[in-house]
Each structure stands twice: as C-alpha cells, then as structure tokens.
Coordinates of C-alpha atoms in Angstrom, one line a residue:
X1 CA 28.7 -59.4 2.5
X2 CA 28.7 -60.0 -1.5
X3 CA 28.2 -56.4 -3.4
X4 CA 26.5 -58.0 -5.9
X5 CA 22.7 -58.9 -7.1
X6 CA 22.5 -62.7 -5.1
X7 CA 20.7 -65.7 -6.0
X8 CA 20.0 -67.0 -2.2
X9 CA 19.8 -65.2 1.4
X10 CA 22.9 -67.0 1.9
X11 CA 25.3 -65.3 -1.0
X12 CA 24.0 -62.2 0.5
X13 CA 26.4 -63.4 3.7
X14 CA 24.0 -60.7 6.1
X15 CA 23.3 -61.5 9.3
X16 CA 19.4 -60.7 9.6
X17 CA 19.6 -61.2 13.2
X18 CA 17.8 -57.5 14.4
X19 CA 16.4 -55.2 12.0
X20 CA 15.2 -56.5 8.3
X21 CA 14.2 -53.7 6.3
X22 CA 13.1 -55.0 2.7
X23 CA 12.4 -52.4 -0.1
X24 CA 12.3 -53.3 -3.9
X25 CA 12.7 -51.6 -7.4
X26 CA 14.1 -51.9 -10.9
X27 CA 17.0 -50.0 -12.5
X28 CA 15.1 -47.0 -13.5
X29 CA 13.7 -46.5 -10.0
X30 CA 16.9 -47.0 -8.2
X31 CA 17.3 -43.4 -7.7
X32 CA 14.6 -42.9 -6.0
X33 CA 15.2 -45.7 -3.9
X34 CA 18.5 -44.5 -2.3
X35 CA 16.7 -41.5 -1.2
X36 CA 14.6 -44.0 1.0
X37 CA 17.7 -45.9 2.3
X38 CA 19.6 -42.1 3.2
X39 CA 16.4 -41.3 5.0
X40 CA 16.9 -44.7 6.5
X41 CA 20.0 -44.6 7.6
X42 CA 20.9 -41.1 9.1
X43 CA 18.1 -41.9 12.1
X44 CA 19.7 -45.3 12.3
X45 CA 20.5 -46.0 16.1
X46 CA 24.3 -47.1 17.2
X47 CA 22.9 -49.6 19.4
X48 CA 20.8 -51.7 16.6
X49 CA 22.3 -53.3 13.5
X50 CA 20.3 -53.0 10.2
X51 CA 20.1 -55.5 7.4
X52 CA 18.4 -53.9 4.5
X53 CA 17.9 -56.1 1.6
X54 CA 16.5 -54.5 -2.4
X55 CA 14.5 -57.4 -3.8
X56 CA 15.3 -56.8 -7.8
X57 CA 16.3 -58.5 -10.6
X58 CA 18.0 -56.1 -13.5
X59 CA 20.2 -53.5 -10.8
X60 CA 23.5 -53.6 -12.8
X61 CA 26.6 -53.8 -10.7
X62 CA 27.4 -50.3 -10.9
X63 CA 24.3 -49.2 -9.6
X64 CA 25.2 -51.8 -6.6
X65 CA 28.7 -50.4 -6.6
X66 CA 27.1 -46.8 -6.2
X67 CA 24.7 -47.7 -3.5
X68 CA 26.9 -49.7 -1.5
X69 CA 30.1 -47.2 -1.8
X70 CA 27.7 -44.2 0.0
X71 CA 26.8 -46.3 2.5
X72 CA 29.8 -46.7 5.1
X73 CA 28.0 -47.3 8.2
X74 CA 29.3 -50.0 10.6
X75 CA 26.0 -50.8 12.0
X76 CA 24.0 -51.7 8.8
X77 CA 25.0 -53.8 5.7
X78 CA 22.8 -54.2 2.4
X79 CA 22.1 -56.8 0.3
X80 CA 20.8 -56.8 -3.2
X81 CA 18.2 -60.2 -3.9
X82 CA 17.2 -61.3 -7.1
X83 CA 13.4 -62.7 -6.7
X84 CA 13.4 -65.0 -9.7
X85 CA 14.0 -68.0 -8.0
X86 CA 10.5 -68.0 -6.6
X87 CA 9.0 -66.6 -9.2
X88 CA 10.4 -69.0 -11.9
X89 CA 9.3 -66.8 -14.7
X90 CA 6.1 -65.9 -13.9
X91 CA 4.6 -62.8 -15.7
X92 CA 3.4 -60.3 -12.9
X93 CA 0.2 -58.5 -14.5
X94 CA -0.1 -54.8 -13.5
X95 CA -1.4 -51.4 -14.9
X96 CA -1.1 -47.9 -14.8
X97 CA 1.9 -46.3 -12.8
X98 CA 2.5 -49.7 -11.2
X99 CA 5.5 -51.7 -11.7
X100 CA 5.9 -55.9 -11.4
X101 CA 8.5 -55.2 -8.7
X102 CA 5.4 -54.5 -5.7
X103 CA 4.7 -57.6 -6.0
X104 CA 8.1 -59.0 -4.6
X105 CA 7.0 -58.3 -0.9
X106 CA 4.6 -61.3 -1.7
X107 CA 7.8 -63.7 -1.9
X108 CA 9.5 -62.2 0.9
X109 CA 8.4 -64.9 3.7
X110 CA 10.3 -67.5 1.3
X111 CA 13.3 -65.5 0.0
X112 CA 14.1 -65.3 3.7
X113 CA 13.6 -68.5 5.3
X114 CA 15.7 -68.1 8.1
X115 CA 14.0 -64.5 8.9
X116 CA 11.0 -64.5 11.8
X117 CA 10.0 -60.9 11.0
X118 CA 10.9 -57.9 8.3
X119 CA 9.5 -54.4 8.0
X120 CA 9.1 -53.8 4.0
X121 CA 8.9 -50.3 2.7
X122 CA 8.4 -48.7 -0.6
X123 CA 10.5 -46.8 -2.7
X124 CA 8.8 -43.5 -2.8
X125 CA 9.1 -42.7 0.9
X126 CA 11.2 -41.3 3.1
X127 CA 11.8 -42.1 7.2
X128 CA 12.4 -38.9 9.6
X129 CA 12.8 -41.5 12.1
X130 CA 14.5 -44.7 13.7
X131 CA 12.4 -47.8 11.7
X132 CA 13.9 -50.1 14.2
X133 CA 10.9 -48.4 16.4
X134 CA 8.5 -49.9 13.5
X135 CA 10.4 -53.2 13.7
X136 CA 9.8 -53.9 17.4
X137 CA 5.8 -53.8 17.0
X138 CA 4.8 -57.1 18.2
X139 CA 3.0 -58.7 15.2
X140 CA 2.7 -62.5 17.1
X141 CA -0.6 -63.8 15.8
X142 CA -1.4 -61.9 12.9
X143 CA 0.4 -61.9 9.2
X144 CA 1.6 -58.6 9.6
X145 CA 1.2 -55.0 10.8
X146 CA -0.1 -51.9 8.8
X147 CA -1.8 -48.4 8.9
X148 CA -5.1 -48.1 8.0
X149 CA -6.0 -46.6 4.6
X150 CA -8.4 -43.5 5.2
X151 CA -7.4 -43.1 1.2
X152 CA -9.2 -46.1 0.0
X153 CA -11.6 -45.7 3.0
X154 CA -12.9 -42.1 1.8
X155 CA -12.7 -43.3 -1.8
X156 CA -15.6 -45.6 -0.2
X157 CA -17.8 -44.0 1.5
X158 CA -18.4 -41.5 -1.3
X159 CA -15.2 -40.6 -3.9
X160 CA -15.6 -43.3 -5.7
X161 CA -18.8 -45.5 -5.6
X162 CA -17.1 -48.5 -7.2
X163 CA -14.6 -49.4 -4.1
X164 CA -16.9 -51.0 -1.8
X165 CA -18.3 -53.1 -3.8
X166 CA -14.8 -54.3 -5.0
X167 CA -13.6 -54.7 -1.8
X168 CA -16.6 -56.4 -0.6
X169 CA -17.4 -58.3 -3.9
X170 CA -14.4 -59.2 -5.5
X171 CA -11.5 -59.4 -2.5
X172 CA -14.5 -60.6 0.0
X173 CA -13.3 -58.8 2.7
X174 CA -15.6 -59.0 5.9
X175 CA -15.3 -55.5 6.7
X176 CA -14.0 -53.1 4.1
X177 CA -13.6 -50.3 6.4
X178 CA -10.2 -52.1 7.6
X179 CA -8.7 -51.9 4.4
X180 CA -4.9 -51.1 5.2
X181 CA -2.2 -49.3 2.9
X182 CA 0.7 -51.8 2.2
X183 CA 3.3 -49.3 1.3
X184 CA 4.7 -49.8 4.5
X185 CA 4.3 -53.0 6.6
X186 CA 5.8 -55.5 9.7
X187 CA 5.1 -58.7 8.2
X188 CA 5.3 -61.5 9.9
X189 CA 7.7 -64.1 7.8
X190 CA 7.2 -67.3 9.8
X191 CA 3.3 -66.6 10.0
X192 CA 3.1 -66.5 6.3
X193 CA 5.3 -69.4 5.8
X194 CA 3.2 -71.5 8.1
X195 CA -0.2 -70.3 6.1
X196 CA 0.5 -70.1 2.6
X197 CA 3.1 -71.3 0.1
X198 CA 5.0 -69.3 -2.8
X199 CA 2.6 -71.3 -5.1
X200 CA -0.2 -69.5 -3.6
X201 CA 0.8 -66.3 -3.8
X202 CA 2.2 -66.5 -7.2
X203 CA -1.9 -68.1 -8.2
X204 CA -3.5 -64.9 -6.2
X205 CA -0.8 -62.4 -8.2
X206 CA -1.8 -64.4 -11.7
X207 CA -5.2 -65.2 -11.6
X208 CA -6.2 -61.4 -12.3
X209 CA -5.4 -57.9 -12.5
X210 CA -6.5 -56.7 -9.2
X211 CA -7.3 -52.9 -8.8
X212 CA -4.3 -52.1 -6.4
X213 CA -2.4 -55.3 -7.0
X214 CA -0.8 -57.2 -4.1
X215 CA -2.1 -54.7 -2.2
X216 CA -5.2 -56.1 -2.5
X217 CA -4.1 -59.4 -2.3
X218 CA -2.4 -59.0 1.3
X219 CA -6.0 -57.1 2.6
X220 CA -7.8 -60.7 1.5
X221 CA -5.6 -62.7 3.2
X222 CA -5.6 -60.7 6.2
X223 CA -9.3 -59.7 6.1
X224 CA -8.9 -57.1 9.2
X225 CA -7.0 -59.6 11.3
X226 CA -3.4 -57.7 11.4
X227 CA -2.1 -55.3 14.4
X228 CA -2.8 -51.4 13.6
X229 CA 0.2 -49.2 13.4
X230 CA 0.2 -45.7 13.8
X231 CA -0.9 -43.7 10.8
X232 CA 2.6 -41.6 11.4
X233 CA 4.4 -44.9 10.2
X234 CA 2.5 -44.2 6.7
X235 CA 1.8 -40.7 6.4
X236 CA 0.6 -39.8 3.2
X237 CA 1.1 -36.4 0.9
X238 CA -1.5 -35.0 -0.2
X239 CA -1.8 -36.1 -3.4
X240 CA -2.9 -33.3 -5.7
X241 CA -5.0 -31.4 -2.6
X242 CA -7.4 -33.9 -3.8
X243 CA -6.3 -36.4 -1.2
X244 CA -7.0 -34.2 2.0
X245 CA -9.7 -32.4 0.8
X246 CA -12.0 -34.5 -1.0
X247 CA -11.3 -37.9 -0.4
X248 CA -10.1 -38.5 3.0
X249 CA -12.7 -35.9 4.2
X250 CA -14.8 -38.5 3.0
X251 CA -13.8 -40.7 5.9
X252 CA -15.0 -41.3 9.5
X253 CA -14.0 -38.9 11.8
X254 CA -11.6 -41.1 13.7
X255 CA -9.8 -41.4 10.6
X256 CA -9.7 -38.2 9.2
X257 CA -8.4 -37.4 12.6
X258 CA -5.2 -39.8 12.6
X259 CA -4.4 -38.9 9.6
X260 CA -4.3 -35.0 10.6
X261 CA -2.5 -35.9 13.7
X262 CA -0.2 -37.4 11.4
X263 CA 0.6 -34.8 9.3
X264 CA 1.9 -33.1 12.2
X265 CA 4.6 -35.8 13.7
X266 CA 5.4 -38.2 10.8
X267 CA 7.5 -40.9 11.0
X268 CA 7.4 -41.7 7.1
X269 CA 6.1 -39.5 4.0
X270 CA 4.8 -42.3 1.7
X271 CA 4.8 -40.5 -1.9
X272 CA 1.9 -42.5 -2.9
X273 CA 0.4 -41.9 -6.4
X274 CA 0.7 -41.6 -9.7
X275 CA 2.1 -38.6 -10.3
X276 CA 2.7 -34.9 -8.4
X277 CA 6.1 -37.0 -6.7
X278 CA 8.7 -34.7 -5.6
X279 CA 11.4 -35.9 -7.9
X280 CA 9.3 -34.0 -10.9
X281 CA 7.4 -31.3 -8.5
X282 CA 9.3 -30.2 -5.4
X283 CA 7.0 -28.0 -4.3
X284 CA 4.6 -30.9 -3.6
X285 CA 3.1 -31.7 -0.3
X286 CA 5.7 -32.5 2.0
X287 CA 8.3 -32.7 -0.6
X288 CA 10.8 -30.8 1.2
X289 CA 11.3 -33.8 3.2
X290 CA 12.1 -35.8 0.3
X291 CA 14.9 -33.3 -1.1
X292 CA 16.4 -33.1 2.3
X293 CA 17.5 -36.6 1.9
X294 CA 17.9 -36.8 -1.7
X295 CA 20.8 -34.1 -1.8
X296 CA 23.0 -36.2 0.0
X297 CA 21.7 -39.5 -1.3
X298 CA 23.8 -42.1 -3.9
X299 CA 22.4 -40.8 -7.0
X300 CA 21.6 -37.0 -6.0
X301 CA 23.4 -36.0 -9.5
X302 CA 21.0 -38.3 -11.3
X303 CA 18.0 -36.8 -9.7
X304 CA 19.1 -33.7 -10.5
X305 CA 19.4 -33.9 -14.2
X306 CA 16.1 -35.9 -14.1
X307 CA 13.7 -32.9 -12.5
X308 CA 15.6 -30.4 -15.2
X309 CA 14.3 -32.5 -17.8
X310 CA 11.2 -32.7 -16.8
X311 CA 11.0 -29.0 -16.3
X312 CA 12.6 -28.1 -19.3
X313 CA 12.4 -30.3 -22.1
X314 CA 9.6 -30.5 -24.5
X315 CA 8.5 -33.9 -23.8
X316 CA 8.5 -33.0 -19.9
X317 CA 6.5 -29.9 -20.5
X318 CA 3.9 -31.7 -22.5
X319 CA 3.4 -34.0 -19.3
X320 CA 3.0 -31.5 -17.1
X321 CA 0.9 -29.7 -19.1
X322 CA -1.8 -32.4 -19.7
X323 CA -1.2 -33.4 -15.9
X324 CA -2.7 -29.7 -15.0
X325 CA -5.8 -30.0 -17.9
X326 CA -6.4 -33.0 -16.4
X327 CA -6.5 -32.4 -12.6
X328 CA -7.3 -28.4 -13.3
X329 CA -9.6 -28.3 -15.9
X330 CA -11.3 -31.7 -16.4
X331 CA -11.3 -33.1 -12.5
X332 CA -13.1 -30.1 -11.1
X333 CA -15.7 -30.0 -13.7
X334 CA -16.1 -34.0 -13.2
X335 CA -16.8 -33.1 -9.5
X336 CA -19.3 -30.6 -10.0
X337 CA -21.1 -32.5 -12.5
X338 CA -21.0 -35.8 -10.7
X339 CA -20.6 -34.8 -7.0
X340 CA -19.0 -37.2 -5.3
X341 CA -21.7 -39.8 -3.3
X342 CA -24.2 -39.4 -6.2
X343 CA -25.0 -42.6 -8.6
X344 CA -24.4 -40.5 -11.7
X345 CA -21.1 -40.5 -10.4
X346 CA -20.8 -44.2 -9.8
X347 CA -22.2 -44.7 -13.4
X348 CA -19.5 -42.5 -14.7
X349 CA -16.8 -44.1 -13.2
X350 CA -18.0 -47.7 -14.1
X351 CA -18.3 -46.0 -18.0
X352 CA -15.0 -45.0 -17.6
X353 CA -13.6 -48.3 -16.6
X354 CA -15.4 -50.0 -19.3
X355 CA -14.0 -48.6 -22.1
X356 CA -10.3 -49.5 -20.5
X357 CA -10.0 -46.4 -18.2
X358 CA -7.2 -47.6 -15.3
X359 CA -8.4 -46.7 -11.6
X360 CA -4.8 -47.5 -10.0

C-alpha cells in the first residue's frame, strides 16, 4: 500500500477483494472526513477486511501522513485516488454549499475497473455500525442500492411546488416518488461499466447545472430501477426542525414512518445540508453522535480550533447571526405567508430562483 495521493487503482497496491468503501473530499474537508472513517472503523468486524479509498485530487501528503498514521488496523488499509485521469480536466459545475468533489462517485465504476461492487459514502456522516452489513445487499440487476428520499419526496408533495415538475420535467423520471438520496449508496461497478461509459457521465455532469447535481444525475439513470435499502443506512438530522416537521411531514405515511423508525436504530447519521452541521453547532440533531467519533478522530485538534472560531470570532458570529434571521425570522414569516401546498408559494419560489436564488 503507497501512502500517497495515486494516479491508478494499481499504485494504490489494495486488495479490493471484500469490502470497498469509497468516500471523497478536498483539503479543506478532510477533517470532517476522518470523522467518517473513525466511525467506520471502530464497528469494523475482525473477520472482514476493508479497503476504503478517498477519491481527491489536492490532499497534501501530510494530510495522508495524518490519516494513515491514526489508522493502525490490520484488517483495513486506505488508499488515497486522484480522479483526474477520467476527468481529463473537465470543469465540474455546481452551486451553493456543493463542492466538484460529489461528483467523483460518477467515475467510480472506471477508477476501479477490477472492482464488481463498492458502497460510496459521504463525508458528513458518521456509521454506528458494521458497513460491511451495507456491502453485502445484493444489488445484481440494478445500478445500485439506496434509501429513498422522504426529503425531496415531502419537498414534493407540498414544501416546495417546483420539485415535481423538475423531477418529472427536466430529469424525466417515470415516477418521482422514487427519488432516492445518494449520500450513501451500493453501486454496482460492473453494471455501470457495462451501461455507460466515463464519456457519458462526464456529458450528463457538463451539460447543465442540475438542482442537486449528480444526485440527480444517478436518479435519471436509474429511474426507480435500484434495490431499496433501509432508511437506517441514510438516516437524516433534522435539518433545522424544518426537515421533520414541515417537509418530511409532507410525505406519505409509509415514509414519514421509515424515517421515524429510523431515527430510533440508525445505522448512519447523514449530516445533510447546508448548514446547522455539527462541526459549527454541536447541539444539532443527532450531533452528539458525530462528536463521539470526532474526539478521537485524525484531526480532532483541527476541529476543535475550527468550532471556537466559529463561535467566537467576528466573522463566525456574523454567520450565525444571519443563519438565525434567516431561518428565525424570515423562514417562518415565508411560511405563514405562502403556506406550503399553496401556488403563491410555488410563484414565490420560482421568483426567487429567477433572480439567481440557489435551491441546493
């Protein structure tokens, strides 16, 4: 195993043989990434062995020299893959709190070639559980496996007016309702290799800014056609109260009920959003989990110095302060002036997005 950032799957010198776990970032995010990998590997099994592999290109090789020195475990290695030799320069276009690096898992099937099946995770999560039980879901047949979204679902059928008409519109999907969440997914490698090509998937991540971004882009090529995972696999905070309360109350009832159920056994606490993440506010939902793991992660120090700042210095105060005027002042007011479900609300939101307001 090189403990460096490699060019191939082969410098990486990992055997891939039993569980792939793929997560990606950039040198900023880093930190938050370990968290996810010490989550990962204190419920790691003796009996499996773990490859897990960062897709990034600009981790310097202290950062790898940090990451790899905290991580002594005979039964995993970990591999740092540079994803610019499918990507050949291309310029990924994304917005808002979104980074280029999401769109890595796109190039997965081909930065692996030799690998049937990987289970890709974000950054801003944390496992309280084996993920080898995630790897072994069967996925033969279908791209890839994934929890439904009862986010994007709610946002639907009543948030947010504009959704299903993107998602039936502009991604074509036959069935919106089976939108899924991509933060954390089996994918089927060889499947993808056998139906697409890196040239396609670099077109579908160029061709437009999509609303959630690759996300998007694996929900069109699936269209409903992948296995459904357990909601625990992807449980996620409750962004804001807004999340639980308003939009995924929204949803069916089947939904609203997995994702209750779970909030009370969950396997991974997906941090998804664009702000409220435990790193800056601990005492977000469920971000006792995340602290747990962090305290004994690679870069616990760095963390550290990073939630004082934004506690403490003027710049972070200023943030937070706008964050609460926004989501306690303005939100509420929005909600009671154009309930959600109504078409003044839909006519807001498609105002808002007009004048270059980002929905991400």
């Amino acid at each position: 195993m090189l403990t460096r950032l490699s060019c191939t799957v082969e410098e990486m010198g990992l055997a891939l043989d039993d569980v792939v776990i793929l997560l990606a970032c950039n040198e900023y995010f880093v930190p938050y990434t370990a968290v996810a990998i010490q989550s990962i590997v204190e419920h790691m099994s003796p009996d499996r062995h773990y490859d897990i592999v960062v897709l990034t290109r600009d981790l310097t090789q202290r950062t790898i020299d940090s990451l790899v020195g905290h991580l002594p475990y005979p039964n995993m290695s970990l591999g740092f893959l540079n994803p610019e030799v499918a990507l050949k320069g291309t310029k990924l276009p994304h917005h808002g709190h979104f980074r280029p690096e999401t769109f890595f898992r796109l190039l997965a099937p081909w930065l692996l070639p030799n690998v049937k099946k990987a289970v890709y995770l974000d950054s801003d999560l944390v496992a309280l559980t084996d993920v080898a039980e995630l790897f072994d879901t069967d996925v033969e047949g279908c791209l890839l496996g994934a929890t439904r979204d009862a986010d994007t679902v709610g946002m639907m059928l009543g948030y947010d007016g504009t959704v299903g008409p993107y998602l039936e519109n502009e991604i074509k999907l036959t069935d919106p309702m089976q939108y899924f969440q991509a933060g954390v997914l089996v994918m089927n490698l060889e499947a993808f290799r056998y139906a697409f090509t890196v040239a396609d998937m670099l077109s579908l991540s160029t061709v437009r800014v999509w609303r959630w971004l690759d996300q998007d882009i694996l929900n069109m090529l699936a269209d409903g056609n992948y296995v459904r995972v357990d909601m625990r696999w992807n449980t996620l905070m409750d962004w804001k109260g807004i999340r639980r309360e308003k939009i995924i109350a929204q949803a069916p009832e089947e939904l609203r009920e997995q994702y209750e159920a779970a909030r009370q056994d969950p396997a991974i606490v997906h941090y998804a959003g664009p702000d409220d993440r435990p790193w800056d506010y601990p005492d977000c939902d469920m971000g006792a989990y995340f602290w747990d793991y962090a305290k004994r992660s690679a870069f616990a120090d760095v963390l550290e110095e990073r939630l004082q700042q934004s506690q403490t210095t003027v710049a972070g105060k200023l943030d937070r302060a706008k964050v609460s005027v926004i989501f306690k002042g303005i939100m509420p007011l929005v909600d009671k002036t154009f309930p959600p479900g109504t078409k003044r609300r839909t006519r807001l939101i498609k105002g808002y997005v007009a004048i270059g307001g980002d929905l991400g």
